[in-house]
Short mmCIF file of N, CA and C in Angstrom, two decimals:
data_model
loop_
_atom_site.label_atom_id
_atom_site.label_comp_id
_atom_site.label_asym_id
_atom_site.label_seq_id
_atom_site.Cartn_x
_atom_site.Cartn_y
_atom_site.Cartn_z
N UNK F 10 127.27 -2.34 93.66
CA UNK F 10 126.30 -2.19 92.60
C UNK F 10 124.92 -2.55 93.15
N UNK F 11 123.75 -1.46 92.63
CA UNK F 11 122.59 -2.40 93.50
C UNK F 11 121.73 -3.17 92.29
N UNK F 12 120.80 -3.82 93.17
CA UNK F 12 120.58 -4.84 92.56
C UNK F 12 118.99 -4.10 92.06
N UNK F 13 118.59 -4.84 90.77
CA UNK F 13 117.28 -4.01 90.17
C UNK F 13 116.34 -3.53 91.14
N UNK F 14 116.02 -4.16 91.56
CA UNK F 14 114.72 -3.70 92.88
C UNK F 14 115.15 -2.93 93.28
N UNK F 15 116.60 -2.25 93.70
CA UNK F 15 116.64 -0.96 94.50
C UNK F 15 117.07 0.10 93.54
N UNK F 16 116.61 -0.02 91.85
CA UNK F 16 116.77 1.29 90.95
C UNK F 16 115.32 1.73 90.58
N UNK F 17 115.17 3.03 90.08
CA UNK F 17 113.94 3.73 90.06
C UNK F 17 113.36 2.67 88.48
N UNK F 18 112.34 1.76 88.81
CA UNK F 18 112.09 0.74 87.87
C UNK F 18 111.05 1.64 86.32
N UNK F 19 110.38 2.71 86.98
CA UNK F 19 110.06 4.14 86.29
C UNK F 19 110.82 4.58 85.21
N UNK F 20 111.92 5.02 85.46
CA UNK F 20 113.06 5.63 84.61
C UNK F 20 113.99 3.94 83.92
N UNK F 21 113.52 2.95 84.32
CA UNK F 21 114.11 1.95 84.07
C UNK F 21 113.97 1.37 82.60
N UNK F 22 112.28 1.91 82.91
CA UNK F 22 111.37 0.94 81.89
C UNK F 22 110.98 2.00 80.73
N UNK F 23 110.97 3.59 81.35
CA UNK F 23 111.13 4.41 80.12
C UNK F 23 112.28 4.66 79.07
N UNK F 24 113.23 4.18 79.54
CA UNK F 24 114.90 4.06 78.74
C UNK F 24 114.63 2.79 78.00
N UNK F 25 113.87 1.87 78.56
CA UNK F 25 113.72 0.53 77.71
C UNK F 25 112.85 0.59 76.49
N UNK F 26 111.84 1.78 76.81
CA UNK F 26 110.53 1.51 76.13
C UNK F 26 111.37 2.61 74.74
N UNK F 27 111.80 3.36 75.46
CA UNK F 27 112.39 4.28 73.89
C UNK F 27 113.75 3.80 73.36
N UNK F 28 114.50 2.94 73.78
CA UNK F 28 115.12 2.12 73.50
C UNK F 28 114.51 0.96 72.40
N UNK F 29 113.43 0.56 72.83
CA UNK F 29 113.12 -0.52 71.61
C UNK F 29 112.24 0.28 70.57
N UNK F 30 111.67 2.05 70.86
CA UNK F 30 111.17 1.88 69.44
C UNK F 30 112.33 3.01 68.75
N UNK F 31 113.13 3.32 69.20
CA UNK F 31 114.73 3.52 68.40
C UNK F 31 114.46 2.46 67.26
N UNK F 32 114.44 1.75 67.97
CA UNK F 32 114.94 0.18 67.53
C UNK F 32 114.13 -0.01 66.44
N UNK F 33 112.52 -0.07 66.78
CA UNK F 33 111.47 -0.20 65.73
C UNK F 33 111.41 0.54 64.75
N UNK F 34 112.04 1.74 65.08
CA UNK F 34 111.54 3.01 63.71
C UNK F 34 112.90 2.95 62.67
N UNK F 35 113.95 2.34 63.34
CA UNK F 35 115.46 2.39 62.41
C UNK F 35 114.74 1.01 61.83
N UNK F 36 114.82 -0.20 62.10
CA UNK F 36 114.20 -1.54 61.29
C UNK F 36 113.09 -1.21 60.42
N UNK F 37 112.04 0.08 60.04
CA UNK F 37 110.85 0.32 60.15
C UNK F 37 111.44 1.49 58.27
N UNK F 38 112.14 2.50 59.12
CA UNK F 38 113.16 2.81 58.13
C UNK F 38 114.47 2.43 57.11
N UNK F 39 114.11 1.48 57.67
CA UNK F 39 116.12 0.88 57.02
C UNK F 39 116.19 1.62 55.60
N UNK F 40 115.03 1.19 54.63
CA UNK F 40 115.66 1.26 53.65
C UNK F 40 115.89 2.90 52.87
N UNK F 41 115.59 3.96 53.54
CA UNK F 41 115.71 5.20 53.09
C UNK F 41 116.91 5.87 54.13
N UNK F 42 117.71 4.78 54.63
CA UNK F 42 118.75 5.67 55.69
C UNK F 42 120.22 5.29 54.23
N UNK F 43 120.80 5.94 54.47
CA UNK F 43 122.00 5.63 53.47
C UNK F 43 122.82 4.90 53.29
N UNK F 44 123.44 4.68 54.53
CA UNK F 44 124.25 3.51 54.77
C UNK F 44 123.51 1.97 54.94
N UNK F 45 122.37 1.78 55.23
CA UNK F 45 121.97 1.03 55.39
C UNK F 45 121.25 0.08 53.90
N UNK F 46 120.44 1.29 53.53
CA UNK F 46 119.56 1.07 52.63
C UNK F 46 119.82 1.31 51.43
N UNK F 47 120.65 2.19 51.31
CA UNK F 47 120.99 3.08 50.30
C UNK F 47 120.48 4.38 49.61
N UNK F 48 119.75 5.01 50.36
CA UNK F 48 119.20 5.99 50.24
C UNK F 48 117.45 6.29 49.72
N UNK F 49 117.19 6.54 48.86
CA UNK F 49 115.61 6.92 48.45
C UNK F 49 116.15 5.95 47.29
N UNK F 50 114.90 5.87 46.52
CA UNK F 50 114.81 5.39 44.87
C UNK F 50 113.68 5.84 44.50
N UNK F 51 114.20 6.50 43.46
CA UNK F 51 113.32 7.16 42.52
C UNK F 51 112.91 6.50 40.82
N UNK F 52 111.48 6.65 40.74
CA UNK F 52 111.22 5.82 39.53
C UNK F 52 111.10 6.70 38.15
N UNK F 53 111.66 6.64 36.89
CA UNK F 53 110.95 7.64 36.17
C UNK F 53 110.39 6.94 34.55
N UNK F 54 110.10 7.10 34.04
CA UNK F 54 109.17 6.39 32.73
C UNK F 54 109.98 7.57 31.58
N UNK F 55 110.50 7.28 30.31
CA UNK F 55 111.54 7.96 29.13
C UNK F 55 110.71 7.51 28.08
N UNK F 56 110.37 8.07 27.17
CA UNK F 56 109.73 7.61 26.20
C UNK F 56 110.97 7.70 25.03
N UNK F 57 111.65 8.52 25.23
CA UNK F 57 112.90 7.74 24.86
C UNK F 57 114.50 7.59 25.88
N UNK F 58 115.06 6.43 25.43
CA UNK F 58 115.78 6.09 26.55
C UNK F 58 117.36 5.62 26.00
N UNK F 59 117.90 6.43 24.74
CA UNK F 59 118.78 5.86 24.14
C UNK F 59 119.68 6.86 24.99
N UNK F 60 120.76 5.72 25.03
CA UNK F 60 122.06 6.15 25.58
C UNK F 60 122.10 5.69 27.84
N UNK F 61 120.74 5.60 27.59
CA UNK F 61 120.88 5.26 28.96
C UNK F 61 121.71 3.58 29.56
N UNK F 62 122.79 3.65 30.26
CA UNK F 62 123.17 2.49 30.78
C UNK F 62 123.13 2.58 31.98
N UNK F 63 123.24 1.33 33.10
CA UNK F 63 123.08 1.17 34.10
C UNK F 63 124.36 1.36 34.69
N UNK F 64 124.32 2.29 35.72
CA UNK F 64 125.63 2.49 36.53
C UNK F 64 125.29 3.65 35.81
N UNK F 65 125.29 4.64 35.50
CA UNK F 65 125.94 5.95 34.97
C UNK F 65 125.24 6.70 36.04
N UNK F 66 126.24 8.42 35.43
CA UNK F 66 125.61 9.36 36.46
C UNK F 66 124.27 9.43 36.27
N UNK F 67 123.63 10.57 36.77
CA UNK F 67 122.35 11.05 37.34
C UNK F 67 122.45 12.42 37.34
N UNK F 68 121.87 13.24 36.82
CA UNK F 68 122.05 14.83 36.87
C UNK F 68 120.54 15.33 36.89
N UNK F 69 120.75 15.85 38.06
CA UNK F 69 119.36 16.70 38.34
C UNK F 69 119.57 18.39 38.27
N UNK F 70 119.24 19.55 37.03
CA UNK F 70 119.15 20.39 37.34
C UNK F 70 120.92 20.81 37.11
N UNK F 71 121.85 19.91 36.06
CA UNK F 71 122.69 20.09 36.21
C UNK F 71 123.91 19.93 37.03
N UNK F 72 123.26 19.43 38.41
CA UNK F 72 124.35 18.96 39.29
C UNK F 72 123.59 17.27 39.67
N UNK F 73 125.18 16.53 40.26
CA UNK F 73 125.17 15.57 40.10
C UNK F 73 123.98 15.01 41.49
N UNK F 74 123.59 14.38 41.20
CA UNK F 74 122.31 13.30 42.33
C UNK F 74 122.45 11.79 42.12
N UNK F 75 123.41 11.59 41.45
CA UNK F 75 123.62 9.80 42.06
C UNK F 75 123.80 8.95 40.81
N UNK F 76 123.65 7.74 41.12
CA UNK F 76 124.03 7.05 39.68
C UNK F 76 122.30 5.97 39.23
N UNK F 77 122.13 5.18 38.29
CA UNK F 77 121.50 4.57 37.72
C UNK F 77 121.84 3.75 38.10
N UNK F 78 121.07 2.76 39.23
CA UNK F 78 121.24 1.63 39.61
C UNK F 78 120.73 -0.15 38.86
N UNK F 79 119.84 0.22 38.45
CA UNK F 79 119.44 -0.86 37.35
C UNK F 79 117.94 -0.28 36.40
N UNK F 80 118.02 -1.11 35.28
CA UNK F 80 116.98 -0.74 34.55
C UNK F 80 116.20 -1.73 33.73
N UNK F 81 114.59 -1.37 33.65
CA UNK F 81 114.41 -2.47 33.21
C UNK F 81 113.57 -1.85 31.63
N UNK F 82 113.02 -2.31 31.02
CA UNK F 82 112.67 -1.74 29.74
C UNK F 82 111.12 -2.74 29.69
N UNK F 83 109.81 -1.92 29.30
CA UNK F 83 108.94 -2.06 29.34
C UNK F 83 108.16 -1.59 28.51
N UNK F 84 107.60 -2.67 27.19
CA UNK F 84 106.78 -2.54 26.35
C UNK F 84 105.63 -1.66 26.41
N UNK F 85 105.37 -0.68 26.02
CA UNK F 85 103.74 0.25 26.16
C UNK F 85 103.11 0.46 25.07
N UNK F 86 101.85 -0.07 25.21
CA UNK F 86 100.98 0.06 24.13
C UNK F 86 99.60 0.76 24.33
N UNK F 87 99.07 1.69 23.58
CA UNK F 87 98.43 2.24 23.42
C UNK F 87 96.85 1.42 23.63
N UNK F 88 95.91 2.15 23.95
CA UNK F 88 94.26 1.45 23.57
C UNK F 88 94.07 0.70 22.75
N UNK F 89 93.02 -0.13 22.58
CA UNK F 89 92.54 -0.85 21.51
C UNK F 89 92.47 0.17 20.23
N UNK F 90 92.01 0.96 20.54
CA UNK F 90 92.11 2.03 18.97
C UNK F 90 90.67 2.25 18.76
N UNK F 91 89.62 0.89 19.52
CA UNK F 91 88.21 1.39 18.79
C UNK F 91 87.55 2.51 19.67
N UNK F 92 86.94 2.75 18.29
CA UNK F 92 86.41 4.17 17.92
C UNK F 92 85.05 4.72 17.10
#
């Protein structure tokens, strides 16, 4: 086996250098890879929201796109009114 000094330190250090930003762009990405992160999250605002529970499907367009992962419910109020 030879020893570092007698490998091309060139091709050594370019396998290293794209080796660590592999590295940087998966840590950089985590959270939109699937297994990792769990995919995208998408936000949407219902002005009405009855029947919605957490965990259920998701239907986009009729076919299925995933489930309802949590929800939170948020008071909205209009302007002061003056006029």
């Amino acid at each position: 086996m030879r020893s570092f000094q007698e490998r091309n330190q060139v091709m050594a250090g370019s396998i290293s250098l794209a080796v660590l930003t592999l590295i940087g762009l998966v840590a950089f990405y985590s959270d939109d890879l699937p297994i990792i992160g769990g995919g995208r999250t998408y936000t949407a605002q219902f002005s009405e929201a009855a029947g919605l529970i957490s965990g259920t499907e998701v239907r986009a367009a009729a076919s299925k796109s995933g489930r309802s992962k949590r929800l939170t419910w948020t008071e909205i109020t209009c302007g002061s009114g003056s006029g």
